[in-house]
Tab-separated table of N, CA and C in Angstrom:
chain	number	residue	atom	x	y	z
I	20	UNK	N	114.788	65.635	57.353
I	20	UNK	CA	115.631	66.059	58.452
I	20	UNK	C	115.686	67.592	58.534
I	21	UNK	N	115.519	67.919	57.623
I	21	UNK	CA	116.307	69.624	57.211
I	21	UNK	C	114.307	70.794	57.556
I	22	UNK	N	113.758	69.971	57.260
I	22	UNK	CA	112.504	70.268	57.466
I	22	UNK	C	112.171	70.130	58.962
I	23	UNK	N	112.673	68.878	59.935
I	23	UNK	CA	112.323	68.633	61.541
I	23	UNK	C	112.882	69.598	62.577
I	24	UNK	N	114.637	70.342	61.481
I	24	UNK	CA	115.350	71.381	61.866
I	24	UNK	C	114.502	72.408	62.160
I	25	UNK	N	114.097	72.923	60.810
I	25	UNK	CA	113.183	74.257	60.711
I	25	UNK	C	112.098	73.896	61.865
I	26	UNK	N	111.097	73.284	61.822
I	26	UNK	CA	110.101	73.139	62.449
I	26	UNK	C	110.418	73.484	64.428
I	27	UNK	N	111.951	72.358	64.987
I	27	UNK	CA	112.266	72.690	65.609
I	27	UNK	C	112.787	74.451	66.222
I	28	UNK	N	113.227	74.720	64.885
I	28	UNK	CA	113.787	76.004	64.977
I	28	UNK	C	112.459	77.122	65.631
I	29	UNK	N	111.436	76.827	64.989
I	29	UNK	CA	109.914	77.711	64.879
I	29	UNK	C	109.856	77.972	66.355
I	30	UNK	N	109.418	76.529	66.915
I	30	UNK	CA	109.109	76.291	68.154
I	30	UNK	C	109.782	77.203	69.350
I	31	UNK	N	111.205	76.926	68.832
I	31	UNK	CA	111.819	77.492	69.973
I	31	UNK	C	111.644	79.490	69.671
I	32	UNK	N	111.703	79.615	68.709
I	32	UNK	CA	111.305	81.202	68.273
I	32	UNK	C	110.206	81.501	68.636
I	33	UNK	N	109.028	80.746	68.353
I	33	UNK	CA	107.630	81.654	68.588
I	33	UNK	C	107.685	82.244	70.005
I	34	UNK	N	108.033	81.937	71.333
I	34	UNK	CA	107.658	82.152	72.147
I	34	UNK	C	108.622	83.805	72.360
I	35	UNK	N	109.291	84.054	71.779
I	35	UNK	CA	110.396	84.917	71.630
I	35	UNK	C	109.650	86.418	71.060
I	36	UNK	N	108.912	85.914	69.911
I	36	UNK	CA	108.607	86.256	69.684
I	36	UNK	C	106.912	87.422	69.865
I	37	UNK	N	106.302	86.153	70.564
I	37	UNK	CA	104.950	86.729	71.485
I	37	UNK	C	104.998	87.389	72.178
I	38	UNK	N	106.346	87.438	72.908
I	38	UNK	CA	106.534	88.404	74.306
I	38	UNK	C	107.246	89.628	73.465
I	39	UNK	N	107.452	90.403	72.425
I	39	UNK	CA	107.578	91.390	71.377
I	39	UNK	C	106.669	92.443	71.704
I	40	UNK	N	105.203	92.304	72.001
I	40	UNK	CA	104.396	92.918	72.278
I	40	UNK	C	103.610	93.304	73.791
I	41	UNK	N	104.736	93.454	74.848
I	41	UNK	CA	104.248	93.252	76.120
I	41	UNK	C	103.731	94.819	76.297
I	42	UNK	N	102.395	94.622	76.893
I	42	UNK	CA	101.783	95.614	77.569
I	42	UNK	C	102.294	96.743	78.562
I	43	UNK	N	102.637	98.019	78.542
I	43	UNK	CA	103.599	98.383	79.495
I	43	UNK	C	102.409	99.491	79.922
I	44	UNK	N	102.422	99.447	81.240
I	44	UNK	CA	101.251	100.241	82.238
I	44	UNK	C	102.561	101.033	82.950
I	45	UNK	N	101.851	102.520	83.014
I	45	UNK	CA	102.768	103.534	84.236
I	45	UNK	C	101.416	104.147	84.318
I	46	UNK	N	101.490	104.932	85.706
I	46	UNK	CA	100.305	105.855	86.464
I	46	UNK	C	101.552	106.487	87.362
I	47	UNK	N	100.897	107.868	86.947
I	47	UNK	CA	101.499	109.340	87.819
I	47	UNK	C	100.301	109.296	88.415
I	48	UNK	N	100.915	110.251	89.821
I	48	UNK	CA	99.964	110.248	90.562
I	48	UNK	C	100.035	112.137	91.197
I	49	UNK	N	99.352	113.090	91.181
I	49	UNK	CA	99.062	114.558	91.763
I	49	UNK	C	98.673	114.348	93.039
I	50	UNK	N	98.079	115.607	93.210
I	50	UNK	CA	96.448	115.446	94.950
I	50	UNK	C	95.166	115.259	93.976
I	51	UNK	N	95.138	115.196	92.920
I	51	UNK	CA	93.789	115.219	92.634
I	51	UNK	C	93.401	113.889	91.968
I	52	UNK	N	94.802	113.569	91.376
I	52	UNK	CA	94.168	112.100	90.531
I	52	UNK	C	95.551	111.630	89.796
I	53	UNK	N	95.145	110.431	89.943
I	53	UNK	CA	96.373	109.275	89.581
I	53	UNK	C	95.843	109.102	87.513
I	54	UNK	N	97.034	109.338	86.861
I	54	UNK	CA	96.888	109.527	85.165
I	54	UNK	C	97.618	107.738	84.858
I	55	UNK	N	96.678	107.015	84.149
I	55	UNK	CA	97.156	105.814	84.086
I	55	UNK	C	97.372	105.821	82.583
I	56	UNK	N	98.282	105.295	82.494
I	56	UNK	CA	98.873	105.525	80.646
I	56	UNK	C	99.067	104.028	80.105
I	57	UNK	N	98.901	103.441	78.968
I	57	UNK	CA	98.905	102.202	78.589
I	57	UNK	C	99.498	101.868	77.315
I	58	UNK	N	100.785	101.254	76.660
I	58	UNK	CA	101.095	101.458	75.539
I	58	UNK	C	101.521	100.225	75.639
I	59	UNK	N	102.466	99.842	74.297
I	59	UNK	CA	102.582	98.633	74.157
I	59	UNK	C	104.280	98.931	73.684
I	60	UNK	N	104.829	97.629	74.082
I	60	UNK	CA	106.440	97.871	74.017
I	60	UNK	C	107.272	98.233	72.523
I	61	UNK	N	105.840	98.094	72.062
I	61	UNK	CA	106.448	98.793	70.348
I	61	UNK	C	106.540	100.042	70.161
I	62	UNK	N	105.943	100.683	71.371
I	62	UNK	CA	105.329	102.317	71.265
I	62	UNK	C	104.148	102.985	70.280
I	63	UNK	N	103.429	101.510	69.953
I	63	UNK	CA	101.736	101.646	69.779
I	63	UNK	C	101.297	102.310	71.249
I	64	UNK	N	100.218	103.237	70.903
I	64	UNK	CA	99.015	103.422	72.136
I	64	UNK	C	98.039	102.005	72.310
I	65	UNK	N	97.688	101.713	73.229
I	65	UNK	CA	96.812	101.351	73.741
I	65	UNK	C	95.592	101.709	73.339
I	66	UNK	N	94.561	101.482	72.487
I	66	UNK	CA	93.642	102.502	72.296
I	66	UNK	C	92.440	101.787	73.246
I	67	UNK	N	91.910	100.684	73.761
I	67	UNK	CA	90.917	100.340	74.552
I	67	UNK	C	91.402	99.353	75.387
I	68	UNK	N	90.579	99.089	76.356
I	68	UNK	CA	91.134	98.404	77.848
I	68	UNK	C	90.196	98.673	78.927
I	69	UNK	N	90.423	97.545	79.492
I	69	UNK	CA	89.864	98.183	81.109
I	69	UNK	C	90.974	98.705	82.123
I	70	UNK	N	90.705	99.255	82.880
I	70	UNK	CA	91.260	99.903	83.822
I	70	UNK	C	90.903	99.599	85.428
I	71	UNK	N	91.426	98.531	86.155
I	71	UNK	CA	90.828	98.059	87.515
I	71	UNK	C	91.476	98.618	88.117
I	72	UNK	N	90.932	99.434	89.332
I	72	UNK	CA	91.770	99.812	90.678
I	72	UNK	C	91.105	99.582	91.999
I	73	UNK	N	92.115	98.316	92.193
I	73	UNK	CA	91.897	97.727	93.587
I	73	UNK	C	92.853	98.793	94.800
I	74	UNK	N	92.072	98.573	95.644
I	74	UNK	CA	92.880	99.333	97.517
I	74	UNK	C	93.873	98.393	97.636
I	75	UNK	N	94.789	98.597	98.403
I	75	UNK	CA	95.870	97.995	99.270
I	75	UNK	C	95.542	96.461	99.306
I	76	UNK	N	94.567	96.011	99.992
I	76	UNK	CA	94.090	94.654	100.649
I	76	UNK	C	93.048	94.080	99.032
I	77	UNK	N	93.459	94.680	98.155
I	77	UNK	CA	93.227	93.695	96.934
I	77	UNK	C	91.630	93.658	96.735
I	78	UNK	N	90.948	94.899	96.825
I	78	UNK	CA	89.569	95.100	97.045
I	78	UNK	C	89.282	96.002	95.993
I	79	UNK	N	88.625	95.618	94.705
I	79	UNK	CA	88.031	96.429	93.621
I	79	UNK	C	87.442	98.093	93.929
I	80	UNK	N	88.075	98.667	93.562
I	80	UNK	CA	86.986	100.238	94.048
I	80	UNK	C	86.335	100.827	92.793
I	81	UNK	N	87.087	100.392	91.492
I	81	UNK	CA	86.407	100.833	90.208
I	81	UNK	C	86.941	100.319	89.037
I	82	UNK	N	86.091	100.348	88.131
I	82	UNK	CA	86.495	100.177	86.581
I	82	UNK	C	86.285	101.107	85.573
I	83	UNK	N	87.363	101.639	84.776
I	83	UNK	CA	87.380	101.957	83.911
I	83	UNK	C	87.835	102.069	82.234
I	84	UNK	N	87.538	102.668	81.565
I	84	UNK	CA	87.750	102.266	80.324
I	84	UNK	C	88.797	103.288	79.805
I	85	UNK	N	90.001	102.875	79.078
I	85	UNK	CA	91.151	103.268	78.408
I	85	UNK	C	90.473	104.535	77.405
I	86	UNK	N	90.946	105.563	77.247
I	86	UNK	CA	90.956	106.679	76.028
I	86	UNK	C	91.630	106.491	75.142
I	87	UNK	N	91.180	106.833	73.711
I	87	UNK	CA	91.279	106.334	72.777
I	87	UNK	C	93.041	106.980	72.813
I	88	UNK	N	93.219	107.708	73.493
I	88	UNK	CA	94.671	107.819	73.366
I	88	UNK	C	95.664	107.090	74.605
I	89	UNK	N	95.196	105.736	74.929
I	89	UNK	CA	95.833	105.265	75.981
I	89	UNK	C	96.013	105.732	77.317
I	90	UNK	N	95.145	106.625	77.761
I	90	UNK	CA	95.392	107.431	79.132
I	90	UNK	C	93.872	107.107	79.916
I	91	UNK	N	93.762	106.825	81.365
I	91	UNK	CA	92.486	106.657	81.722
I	91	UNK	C	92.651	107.608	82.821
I	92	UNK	N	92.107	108.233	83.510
I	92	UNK	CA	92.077	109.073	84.823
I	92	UNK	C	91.453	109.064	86.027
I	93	UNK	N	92.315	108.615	87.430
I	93	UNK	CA	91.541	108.041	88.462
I	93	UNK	C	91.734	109.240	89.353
I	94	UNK	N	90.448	109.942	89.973
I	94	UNK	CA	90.425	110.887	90.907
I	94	UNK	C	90.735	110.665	92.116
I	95	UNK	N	91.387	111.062	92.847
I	95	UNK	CA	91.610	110.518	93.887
I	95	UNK	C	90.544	110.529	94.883
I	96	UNK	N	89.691	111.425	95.197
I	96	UNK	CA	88.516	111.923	95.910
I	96	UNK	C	87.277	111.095	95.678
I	97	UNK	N	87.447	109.940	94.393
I	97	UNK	CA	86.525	109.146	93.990
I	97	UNK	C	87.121	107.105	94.780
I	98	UNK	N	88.251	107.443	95.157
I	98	UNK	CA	88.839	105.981	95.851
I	98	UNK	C	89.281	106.065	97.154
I	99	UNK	N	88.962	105.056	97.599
I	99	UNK	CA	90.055	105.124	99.205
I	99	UNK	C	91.048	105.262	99.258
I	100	UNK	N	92.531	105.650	98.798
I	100	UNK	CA	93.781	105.735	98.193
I	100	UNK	C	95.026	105.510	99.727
I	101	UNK	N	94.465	105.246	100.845
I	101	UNK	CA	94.994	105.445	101.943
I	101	UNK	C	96.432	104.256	102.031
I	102	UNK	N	95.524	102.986	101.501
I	102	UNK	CA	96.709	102.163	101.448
I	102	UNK	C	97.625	101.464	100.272
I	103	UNK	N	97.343	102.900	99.192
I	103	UNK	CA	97.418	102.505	98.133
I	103	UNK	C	96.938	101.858	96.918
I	104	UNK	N	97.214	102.528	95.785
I	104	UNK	CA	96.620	101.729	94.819
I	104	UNK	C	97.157	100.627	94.036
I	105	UNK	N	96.413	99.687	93.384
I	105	UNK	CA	96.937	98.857	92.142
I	105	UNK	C	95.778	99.075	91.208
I	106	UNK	N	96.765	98.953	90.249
I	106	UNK	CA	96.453	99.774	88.703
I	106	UNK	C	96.698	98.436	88.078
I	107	UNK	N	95.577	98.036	87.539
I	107	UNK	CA	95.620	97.052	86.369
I	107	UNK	C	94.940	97.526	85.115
I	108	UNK	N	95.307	97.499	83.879
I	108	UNK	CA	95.278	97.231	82.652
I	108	UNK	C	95.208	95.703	81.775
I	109	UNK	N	93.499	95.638	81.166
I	109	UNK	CA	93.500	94.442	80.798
I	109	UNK	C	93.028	94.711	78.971
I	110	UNK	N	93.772	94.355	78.111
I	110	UNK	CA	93.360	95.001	76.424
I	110	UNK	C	92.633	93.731	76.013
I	111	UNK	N	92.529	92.603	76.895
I	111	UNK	CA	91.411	91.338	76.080
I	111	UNK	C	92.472	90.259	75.864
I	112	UNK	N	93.985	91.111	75.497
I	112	UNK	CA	94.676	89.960	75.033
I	112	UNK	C	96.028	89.872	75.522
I	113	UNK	N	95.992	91.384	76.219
I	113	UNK	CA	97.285	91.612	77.240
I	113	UNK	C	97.236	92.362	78.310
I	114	UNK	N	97.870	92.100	79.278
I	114	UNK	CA	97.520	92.933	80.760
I	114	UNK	C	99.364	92.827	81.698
I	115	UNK	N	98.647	94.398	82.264
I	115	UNK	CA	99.984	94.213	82.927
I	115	UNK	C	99.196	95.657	84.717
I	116	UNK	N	100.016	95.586	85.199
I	116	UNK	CA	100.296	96.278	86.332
I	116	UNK	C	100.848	97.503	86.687
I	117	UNK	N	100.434	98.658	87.497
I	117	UNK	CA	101.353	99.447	88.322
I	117	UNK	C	100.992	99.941	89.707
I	118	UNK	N	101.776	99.689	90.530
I	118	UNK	CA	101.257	100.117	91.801
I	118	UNK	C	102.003	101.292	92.588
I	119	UNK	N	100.487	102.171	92.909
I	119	UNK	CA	101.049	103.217	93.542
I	119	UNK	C	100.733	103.302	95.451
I	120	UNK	N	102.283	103.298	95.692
I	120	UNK	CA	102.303	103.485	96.912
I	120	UNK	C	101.776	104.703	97.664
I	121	UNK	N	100.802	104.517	99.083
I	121	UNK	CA	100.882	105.870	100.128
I	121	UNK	C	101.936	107.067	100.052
I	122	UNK	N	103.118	106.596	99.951
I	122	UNK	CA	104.089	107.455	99.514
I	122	UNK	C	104.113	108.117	98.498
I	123	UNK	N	104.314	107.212	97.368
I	123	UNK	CA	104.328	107.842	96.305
I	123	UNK	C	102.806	109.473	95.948
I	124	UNK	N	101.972	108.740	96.486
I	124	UNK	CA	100.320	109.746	96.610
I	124	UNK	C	101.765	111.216	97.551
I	125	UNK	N	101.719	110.836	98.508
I	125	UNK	CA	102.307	111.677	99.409
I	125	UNK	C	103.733	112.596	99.444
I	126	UNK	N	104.043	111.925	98.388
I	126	UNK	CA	105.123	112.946	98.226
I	126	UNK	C	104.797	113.879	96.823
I	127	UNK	N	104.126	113.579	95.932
I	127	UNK	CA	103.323	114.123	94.975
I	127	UNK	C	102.571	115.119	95.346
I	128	UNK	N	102.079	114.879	96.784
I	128	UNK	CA	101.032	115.927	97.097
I	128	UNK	C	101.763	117.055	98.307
I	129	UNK	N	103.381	116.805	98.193
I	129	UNK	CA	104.146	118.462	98.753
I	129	UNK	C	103.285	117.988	100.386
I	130	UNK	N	103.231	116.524	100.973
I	130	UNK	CA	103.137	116.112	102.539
I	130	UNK	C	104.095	114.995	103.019
């Protein structure tokens, strides 16, 4: 009985526990280029990853790869940025999101 406890007990913990390590994505954005940063909710770096940035309408424009210090760098002059970006971060075993609005580009860039 005291053993079906524990076992029960596990179950309901592990999942508590997995989400301990959630992926946390932010990207600043200048006029010249959006800085995508990748760490993990422990305040580990990120040290490798891909880096997808789709346009507005959910359309791939590039991939890139994470720096060994968690930072990847998207030029702006290298994407269509008009209707905005989404910033995905994928480490193989965790992924998360940030999206930068027209605005956000636009008020960054003093227009």
């Amino acid at each position: 009985m005291i053993r079906a406890i524990a076992l029960s007990s596990l179950a309901i913990a592990a999942p508590f526990g997995a989400a301990a390590h959630q992926l946390v994505v932010f990207a600043s954005v200048d006029c010249e280029a959006v800085t995508v940063e990748a760490k993990f909710s422990s305040g580990r770096v990120t040290q490798q990853g891909d880096v997808r940035v789709l346009d507005g309408e959910n359309n791939l424009l590039t991939t890139l790869q994470l720096e060994s210090d968690g930072t990847a760098l998207v030029p702006l002059e290298s994407v269509d940025h008009s209707g905005g970006l989404l910033i995905e971060v994928d480490t193989g075993s965790h992924d998360n999101y940030w999206i930068v609005t027209p605005e956000d580009i636009a008020r960054n860039c003093g227009s």
